[in-house]
Tab-separated table of C-alpha atoms and ligand atoms in Angstrom:
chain	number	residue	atom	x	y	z
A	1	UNK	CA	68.475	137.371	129.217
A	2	UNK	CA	70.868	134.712	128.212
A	3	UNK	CA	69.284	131.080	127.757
A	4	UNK	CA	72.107	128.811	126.670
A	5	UNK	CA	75.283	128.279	128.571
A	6	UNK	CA	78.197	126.603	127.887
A	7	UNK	CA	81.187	125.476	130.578
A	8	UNK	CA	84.196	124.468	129.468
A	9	UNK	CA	86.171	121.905	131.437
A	10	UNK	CA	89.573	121.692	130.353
A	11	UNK	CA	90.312	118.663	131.534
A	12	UNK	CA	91.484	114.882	129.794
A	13	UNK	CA	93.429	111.733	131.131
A	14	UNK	CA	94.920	110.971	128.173
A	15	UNK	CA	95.766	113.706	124.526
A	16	UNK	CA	93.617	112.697	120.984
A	17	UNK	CA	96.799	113.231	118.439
A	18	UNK	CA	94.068	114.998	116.609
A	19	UNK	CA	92.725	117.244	119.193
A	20	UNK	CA	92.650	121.280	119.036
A	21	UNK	CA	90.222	121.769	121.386
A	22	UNK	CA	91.355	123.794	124.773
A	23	UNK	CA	92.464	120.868	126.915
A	24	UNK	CA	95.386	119.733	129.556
A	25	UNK	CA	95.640	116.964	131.830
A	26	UNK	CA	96.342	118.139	135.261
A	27	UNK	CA	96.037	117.103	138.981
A	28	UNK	CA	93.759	116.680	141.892
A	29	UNK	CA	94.525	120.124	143.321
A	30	UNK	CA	94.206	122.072	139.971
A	31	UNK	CA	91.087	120.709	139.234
A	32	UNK	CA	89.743	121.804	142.664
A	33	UNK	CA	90.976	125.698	142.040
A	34	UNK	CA	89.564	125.281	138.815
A	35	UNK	CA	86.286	124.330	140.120
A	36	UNK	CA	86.279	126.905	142.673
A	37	UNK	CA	86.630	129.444	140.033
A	38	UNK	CA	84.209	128.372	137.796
A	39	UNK	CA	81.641	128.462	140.234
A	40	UNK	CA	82.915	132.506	140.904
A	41	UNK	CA	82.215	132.903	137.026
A	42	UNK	CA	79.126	131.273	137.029
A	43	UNK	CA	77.984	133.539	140.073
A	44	UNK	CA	79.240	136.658	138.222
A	45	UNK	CA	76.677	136.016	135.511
A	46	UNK	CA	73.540	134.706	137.652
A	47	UNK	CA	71.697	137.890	137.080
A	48	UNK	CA	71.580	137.838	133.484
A	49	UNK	CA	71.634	134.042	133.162
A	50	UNK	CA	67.742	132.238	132.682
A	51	UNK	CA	68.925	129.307	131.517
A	52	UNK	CA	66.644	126.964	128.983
A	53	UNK	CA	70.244	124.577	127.809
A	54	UNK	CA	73.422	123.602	129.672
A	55	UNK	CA	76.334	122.157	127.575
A	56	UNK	CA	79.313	120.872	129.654
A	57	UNK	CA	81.581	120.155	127.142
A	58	UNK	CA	85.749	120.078	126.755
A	59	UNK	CA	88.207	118.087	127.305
A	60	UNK	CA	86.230	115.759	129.366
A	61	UNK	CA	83.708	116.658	131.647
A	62	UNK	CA	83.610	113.273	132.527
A	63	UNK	CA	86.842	112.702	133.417
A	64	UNK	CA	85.996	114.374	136.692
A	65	UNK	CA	86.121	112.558	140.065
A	66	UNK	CA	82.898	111.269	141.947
A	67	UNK	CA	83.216	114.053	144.007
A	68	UNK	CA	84.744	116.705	142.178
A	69	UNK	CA	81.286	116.412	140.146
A	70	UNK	CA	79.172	116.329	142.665
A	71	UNK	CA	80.837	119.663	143.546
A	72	UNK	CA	80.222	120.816	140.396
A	73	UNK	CA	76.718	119.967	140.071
A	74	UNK	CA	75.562	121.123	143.505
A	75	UNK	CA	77.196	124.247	143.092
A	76	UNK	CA	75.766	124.973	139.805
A	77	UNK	CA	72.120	123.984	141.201
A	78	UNK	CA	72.991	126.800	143.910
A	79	UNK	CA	74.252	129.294	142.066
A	80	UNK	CA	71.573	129.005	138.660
A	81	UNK	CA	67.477	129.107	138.708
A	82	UNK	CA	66.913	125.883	136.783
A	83	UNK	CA	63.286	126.013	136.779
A	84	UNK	CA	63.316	126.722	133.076
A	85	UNK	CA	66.400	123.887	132.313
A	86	UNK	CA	64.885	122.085	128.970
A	87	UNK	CA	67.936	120.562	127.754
A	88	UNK	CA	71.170	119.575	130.051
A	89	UNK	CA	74.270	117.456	128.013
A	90	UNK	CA	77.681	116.022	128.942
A	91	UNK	CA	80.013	115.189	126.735
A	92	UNK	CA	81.177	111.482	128.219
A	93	UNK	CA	84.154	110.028	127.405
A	94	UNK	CA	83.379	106.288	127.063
A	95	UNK	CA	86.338	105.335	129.111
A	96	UNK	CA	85.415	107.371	131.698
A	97	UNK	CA	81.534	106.523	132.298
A	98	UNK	CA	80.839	104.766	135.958
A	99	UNK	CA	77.248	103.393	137.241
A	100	UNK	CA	77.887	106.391	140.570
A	101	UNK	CA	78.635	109.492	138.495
A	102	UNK	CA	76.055	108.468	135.825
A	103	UNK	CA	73.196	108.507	138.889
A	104	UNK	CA	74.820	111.650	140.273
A	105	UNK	CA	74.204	113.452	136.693
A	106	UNK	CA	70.793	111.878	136.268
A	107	UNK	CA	69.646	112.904	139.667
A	108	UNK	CA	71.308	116.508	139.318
A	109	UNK	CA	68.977	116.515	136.096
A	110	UNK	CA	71.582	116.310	133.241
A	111	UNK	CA	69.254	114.666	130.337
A	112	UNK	CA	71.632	114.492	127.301
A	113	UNK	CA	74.896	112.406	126.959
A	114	UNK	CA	76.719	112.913	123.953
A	115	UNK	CA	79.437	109.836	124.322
A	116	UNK	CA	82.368	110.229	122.132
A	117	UNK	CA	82.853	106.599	120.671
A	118	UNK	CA	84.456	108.149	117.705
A	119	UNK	CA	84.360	104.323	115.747
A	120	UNK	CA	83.229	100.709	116.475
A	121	UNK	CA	86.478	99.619	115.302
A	122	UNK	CA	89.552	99.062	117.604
A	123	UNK	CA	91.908	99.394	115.055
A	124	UNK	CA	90.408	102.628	114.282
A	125	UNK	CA	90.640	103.980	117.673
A	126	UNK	CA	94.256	103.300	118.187
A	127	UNK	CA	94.895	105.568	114.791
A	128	UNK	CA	92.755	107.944	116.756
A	129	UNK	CA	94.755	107.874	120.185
A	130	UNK	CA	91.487	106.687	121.491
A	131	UNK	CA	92.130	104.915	125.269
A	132	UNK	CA	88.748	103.271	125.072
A	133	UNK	CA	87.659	99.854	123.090
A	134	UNK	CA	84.438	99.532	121.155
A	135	UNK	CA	83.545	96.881	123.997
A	136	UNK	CA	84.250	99.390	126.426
A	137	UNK	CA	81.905	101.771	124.843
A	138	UNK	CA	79.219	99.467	124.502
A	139	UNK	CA	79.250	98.712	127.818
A	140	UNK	CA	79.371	102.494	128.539
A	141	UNK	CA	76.373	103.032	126.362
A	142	UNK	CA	74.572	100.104	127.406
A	143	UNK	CA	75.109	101.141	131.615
A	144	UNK	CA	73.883	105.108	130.768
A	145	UNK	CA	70.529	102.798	129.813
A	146	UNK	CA	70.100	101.288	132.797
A	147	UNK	CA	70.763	104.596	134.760
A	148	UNK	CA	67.834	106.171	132.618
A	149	UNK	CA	69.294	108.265	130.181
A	150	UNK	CA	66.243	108.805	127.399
A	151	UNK	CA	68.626	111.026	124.940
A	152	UNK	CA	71.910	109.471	124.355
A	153	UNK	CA	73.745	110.798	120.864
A	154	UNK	CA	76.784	109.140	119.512
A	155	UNK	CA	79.797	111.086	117.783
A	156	UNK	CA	81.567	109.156	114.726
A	157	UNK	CA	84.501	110.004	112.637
A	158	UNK	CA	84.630	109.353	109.080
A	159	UNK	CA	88.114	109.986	107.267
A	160	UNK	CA	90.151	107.824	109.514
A	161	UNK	CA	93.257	106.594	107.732
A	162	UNK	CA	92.671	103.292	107.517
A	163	UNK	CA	88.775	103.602	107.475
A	164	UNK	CA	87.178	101.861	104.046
A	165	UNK	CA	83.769	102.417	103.299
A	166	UNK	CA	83.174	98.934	104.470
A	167	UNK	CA	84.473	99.714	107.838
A	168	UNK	CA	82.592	103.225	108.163
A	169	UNK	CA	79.235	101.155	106.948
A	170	UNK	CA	79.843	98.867	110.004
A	171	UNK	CA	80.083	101.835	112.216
A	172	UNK	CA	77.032	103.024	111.201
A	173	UNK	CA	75.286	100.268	111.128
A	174	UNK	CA	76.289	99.326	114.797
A	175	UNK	CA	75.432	102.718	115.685
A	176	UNK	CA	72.188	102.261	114.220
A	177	UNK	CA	71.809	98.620	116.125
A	178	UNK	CA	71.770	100.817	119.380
A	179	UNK	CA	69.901	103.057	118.346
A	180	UNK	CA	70.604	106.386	120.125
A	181	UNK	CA	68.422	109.359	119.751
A	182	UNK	CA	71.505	111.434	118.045
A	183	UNK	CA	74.704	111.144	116.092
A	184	UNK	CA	77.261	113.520	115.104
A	185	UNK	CA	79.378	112.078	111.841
A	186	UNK	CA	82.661	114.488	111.611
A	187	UNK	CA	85.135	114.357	109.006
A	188	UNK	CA	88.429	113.925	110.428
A	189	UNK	CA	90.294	117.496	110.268
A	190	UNK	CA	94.107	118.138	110.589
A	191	UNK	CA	94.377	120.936	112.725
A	192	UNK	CA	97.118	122.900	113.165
A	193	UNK	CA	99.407	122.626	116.017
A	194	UNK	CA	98.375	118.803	116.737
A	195	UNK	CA	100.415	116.029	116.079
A	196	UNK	CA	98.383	114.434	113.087
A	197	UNK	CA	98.810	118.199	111.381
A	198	UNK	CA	102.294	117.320	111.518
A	199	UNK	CA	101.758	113.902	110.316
A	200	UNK	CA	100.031	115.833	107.329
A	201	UNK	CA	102.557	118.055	107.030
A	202	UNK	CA	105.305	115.343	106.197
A	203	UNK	CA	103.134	113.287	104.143
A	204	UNK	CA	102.734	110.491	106.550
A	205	UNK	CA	99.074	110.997	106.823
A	206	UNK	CA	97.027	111.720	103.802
A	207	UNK	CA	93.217	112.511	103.759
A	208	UNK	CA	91.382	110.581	101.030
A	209	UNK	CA	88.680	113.360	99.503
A	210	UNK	CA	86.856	110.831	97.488
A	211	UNK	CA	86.547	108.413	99.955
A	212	UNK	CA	85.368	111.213	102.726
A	213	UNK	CA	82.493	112.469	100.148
A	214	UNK	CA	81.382	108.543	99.571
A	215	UNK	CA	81.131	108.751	103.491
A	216	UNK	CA	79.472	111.731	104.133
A	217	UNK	CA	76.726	110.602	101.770
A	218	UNK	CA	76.989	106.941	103.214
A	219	UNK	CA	76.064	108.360	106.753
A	220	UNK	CA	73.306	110.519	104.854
A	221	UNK	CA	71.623	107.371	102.843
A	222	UNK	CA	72.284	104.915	105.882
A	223	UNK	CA	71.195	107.380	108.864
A	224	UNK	CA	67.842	108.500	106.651
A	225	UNK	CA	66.626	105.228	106.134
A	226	UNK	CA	66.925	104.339	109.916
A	227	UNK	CA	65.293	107.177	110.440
A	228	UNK	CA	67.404	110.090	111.640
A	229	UNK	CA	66.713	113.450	110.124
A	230	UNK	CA	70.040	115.071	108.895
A	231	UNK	CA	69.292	118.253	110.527
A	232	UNK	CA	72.573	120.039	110.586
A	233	UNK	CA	75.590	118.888	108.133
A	234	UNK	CA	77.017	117.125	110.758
A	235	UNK	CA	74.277	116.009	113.063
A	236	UNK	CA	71.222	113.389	112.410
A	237	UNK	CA	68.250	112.940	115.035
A	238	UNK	CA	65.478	110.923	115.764
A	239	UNK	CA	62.073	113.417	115.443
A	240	UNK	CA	62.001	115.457	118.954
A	241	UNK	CA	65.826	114.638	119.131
A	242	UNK	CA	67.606	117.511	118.063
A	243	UNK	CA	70.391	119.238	119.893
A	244	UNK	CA	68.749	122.328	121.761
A	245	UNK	CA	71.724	123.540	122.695
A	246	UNK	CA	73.688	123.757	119.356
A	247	UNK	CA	70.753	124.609	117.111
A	248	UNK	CA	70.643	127.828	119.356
A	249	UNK	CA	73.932	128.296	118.267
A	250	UNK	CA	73.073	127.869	114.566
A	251	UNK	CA	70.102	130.177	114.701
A	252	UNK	CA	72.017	133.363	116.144
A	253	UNK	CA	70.865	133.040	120.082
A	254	UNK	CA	73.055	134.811	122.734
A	255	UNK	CA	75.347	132.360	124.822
A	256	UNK	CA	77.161	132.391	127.385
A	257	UNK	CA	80.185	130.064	127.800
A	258	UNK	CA	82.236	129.983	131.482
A	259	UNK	CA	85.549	128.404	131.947
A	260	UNK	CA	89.074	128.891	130.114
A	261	UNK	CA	88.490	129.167	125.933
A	262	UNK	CA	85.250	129.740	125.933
A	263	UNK	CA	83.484	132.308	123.765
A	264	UNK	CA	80.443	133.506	124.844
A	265	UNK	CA	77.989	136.284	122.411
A	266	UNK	CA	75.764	138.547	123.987
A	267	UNK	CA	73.834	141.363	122.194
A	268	UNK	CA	76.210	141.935	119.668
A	269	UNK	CA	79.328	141.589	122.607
A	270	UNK	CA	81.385	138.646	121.677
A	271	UNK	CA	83.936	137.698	124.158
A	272	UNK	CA	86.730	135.085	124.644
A	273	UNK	CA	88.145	133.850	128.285
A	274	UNK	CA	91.740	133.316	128.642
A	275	UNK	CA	92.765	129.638	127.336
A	276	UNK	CA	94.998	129.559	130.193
A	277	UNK	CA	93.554	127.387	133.016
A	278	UNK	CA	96.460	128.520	135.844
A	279	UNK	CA	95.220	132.055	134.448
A	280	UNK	CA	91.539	131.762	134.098
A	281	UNK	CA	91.762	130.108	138.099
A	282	UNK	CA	94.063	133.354	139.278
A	283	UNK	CA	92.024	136.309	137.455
A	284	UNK	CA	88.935	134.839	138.572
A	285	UNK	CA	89.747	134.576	142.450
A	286	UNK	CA	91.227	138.042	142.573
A	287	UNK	CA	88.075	139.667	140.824
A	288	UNK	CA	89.431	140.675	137.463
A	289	UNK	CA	88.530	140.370	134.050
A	290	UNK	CA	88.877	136.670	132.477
A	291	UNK	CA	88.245	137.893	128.821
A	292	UNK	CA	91.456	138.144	126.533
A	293	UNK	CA	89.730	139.496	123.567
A	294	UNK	CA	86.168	141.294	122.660
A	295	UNK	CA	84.864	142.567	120.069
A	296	UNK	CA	81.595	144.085	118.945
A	297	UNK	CA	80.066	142.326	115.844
A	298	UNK	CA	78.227	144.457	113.738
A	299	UNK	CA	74.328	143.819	112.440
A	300	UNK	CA	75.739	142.826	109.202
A	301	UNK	CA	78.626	140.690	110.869
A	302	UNK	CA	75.775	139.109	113.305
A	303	UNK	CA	73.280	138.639	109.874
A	304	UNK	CA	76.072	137.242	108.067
A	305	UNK	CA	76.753	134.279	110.786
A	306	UNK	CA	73.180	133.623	110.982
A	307	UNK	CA	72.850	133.051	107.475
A	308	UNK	CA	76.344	130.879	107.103
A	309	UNK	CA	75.124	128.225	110.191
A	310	UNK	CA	71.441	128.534	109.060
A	311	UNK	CA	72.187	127.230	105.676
A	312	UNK	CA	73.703	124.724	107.059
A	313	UNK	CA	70.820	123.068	108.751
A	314	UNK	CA	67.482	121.866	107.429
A	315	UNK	CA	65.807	124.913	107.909
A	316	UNK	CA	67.776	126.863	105.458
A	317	UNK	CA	67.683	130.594	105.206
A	318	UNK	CA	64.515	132.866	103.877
A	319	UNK	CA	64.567	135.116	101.283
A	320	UNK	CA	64.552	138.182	103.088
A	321	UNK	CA	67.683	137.366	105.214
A	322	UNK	CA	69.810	136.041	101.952
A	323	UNK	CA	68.931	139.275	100.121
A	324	UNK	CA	72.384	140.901	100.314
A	325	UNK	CA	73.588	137.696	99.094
A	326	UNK	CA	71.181	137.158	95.862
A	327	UNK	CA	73.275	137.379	93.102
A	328	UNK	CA	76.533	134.406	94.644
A	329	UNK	CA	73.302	132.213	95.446
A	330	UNK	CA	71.465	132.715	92.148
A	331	UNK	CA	75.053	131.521	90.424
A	332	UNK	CA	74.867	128.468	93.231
A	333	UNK	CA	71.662	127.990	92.420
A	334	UNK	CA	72.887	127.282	88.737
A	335	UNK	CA	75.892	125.255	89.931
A	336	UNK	CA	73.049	122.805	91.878
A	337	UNK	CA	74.231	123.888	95.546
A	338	UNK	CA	71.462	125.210	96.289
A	339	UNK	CA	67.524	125.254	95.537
A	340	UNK	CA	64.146	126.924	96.752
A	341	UNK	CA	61.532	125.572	98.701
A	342	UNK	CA	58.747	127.673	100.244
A	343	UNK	CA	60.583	131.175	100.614
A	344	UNK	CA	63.742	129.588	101.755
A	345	UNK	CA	67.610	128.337	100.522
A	346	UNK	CA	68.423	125.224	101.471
A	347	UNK	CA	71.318	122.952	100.163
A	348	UNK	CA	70.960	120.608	97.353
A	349	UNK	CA	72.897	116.683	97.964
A	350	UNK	CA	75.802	118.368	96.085
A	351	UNK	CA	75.522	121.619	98.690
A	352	UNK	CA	76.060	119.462	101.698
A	353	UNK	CA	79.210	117.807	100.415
A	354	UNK	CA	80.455	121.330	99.892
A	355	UNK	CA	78.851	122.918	102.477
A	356	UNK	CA	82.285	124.800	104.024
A	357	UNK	CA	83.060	126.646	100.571
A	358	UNK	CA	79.006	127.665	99.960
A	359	UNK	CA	79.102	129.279	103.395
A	360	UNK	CA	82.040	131.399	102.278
A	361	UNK	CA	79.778	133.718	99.898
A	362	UNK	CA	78.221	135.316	103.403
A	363	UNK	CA	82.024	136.574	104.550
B	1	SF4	S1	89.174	113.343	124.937
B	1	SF4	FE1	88.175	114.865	123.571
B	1	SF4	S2	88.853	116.870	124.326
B	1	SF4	FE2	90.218	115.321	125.248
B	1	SF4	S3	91.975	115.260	123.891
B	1	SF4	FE3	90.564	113.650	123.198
B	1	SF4	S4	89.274	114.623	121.640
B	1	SF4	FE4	90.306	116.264	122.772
């Protein structure tokens, strides 16, 4: 059985410059097809769905229309057995949370918001392309409150051009003022095809490496002393607090992700779905395949992930599943990424900051 499913709604008002996720912005009567067909998906895979975490994630999920989620929501509850639900996010938008779709998700059971406030700073958010104002997202914190939400997490960006260490501090410490049960802290990343890669590209925009690694361990030293455990390189929680969802990700679970782009991994089956939407809506109402690539991952493929995302949380990796890897993390053991503690690998303050480059010895 699959216990952690992912949807993927495509959708956004407005384009980040720094975006590469799957994403469009579209109208009224694509976003109804779309719906329509994701609810075909979802039906396809009832039967091998028991379902402990829901992520709906994107483009926006909350960019959809009072009734366009209610749709949503009350199909899902139709179509899925949620008696086992543990764990149900949204990623919200701050310029897109209202006091009637925040009631709608808290009655439909969705229990984790993860708001995209990005920075505290306005400046900050214009670099970004970001359509909301720290005020805004205050207030949209502050209303997701009153509704009831118990398990709100914040995602920051560090590595904004423009962004001193002063500036990320204030962030923080804001962040920490409101005290959510979660925050993500991700460096900025050029990625290619968006329009701050090309920024990169012609030198307009240039990432400060220095500065990025005084952040990184700024959010560390801050975040711990408020009380967040850094539990994944880029996620802190309060104890209880972290993501469900994503750590069954980072431990090797099967998932199943509906919707155009998404990748889902199933005993060993990993699959993609078209990252067409027009496409995704047609195959699905006329019964064929949505998948536009598969593959079968191998044990040593499958042990190889599990070791790379492992390391990278606070759990670290035993000894018995690094073995084929000894030897590269002996040597990083002698270069002070990594140390032992009670049968396991886990990476040392220097590790972290080079986290991306230690996980290459697995591949
Ligand atoms: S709102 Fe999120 S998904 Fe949409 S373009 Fe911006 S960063 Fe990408």
């Amino acid at each position: 059985m699959v216990e952690h499913l992912y949807i993927h709604i495509p959708f956004c008002p407005h384009i980040c410059p720094y975006c590469a996720f799957y994403k469009e912005s579209a109208g009224k009567e694509r976003v109804e097809s779309f719906l329509d067909a994701l609810l075909i998906e979802a039906s396809r895979y009832r039967s091998l769905l028991s379902v402990r975490t829901i992520f709906l994630g994107g483009g926006t999920p909350s960019a959809l229309s009072f009734t366009q989620m209610e749709r949503l929501l009350s199909g899902l509850h139709e179509i899925l057995d949620l008696s086992h639900l543990e764990e149900w996010s949204i990623e919200m938008n701050p310029a897109t949370v209202a006091t009637d779709k925040a009631k709608l998700l808290y009655q439909a059971g969705v229990n984790r918001i993860s708001m995209g406030v990005q920075s505290w700073n306005d400046e900050l958010l214009k670099t970004l392309g970001r359509t909301h104002s720290a005020q805004k997202a205050e207030e949209s914190f502050d209303l997701l409150r009153e509704v009831g939400f118990k398990n709100i997490s914040v995602d920051l960006i560090f590595g904004i051009p423009g962004q001193s260490l002063s500036l990320w501090e204030k962030t923080l410490k804001k962040t920490i003022d409101l005290a959510p049960e979660h925050l993500s802290a991700y460096g900025l990343t050029y990625e290619e095809g968006t329009p701050f890669f090309h920024l990169l590209k012609h030198g307009v925009m240039k990432p400060n490496e220095h500065l990025e690694a005084d952040q990184f361990q700024l959010a560390f030293e801050l975040l711990e002393n408020a009380g967040y455990k850094h539990y994944e390189i880029s996620n802190y929680a309060q104890e209880k607090f972290e993501s469900k969802h994503n750590m069954a990700y980072w431990l090797g679970a099967n998932y199943l992700g509906l919707g155009p782009s998404a990748f889902s991994t199933v005993e060993g089956l990993r699959w993609r779905n078209i990252a067409d939407t027009l496409l995704y809506i047609s195959s699905t109402q006329a019964g064929e395949t949505t998948h536009d690539f598969q593959e079968e991952l191998s044990e040593a493929t499958l042990a190889a992930e599990r070791a790379a995302f492992g390391l990278r949380t606070h759990y670290g990796i035993d000894f018995q599943e690094a073995e084929p890897w000894r030897d590269a993390m002996e040597k990083m053991e002698k270069e002070n990424l990594l140390y032992r503690k009670d049968n396991r690998w886990l990476l040392t303050p220097r590790g972290r900051l080079l986290a991306d480059s230690v996980s290459e010895i697995f591949f």
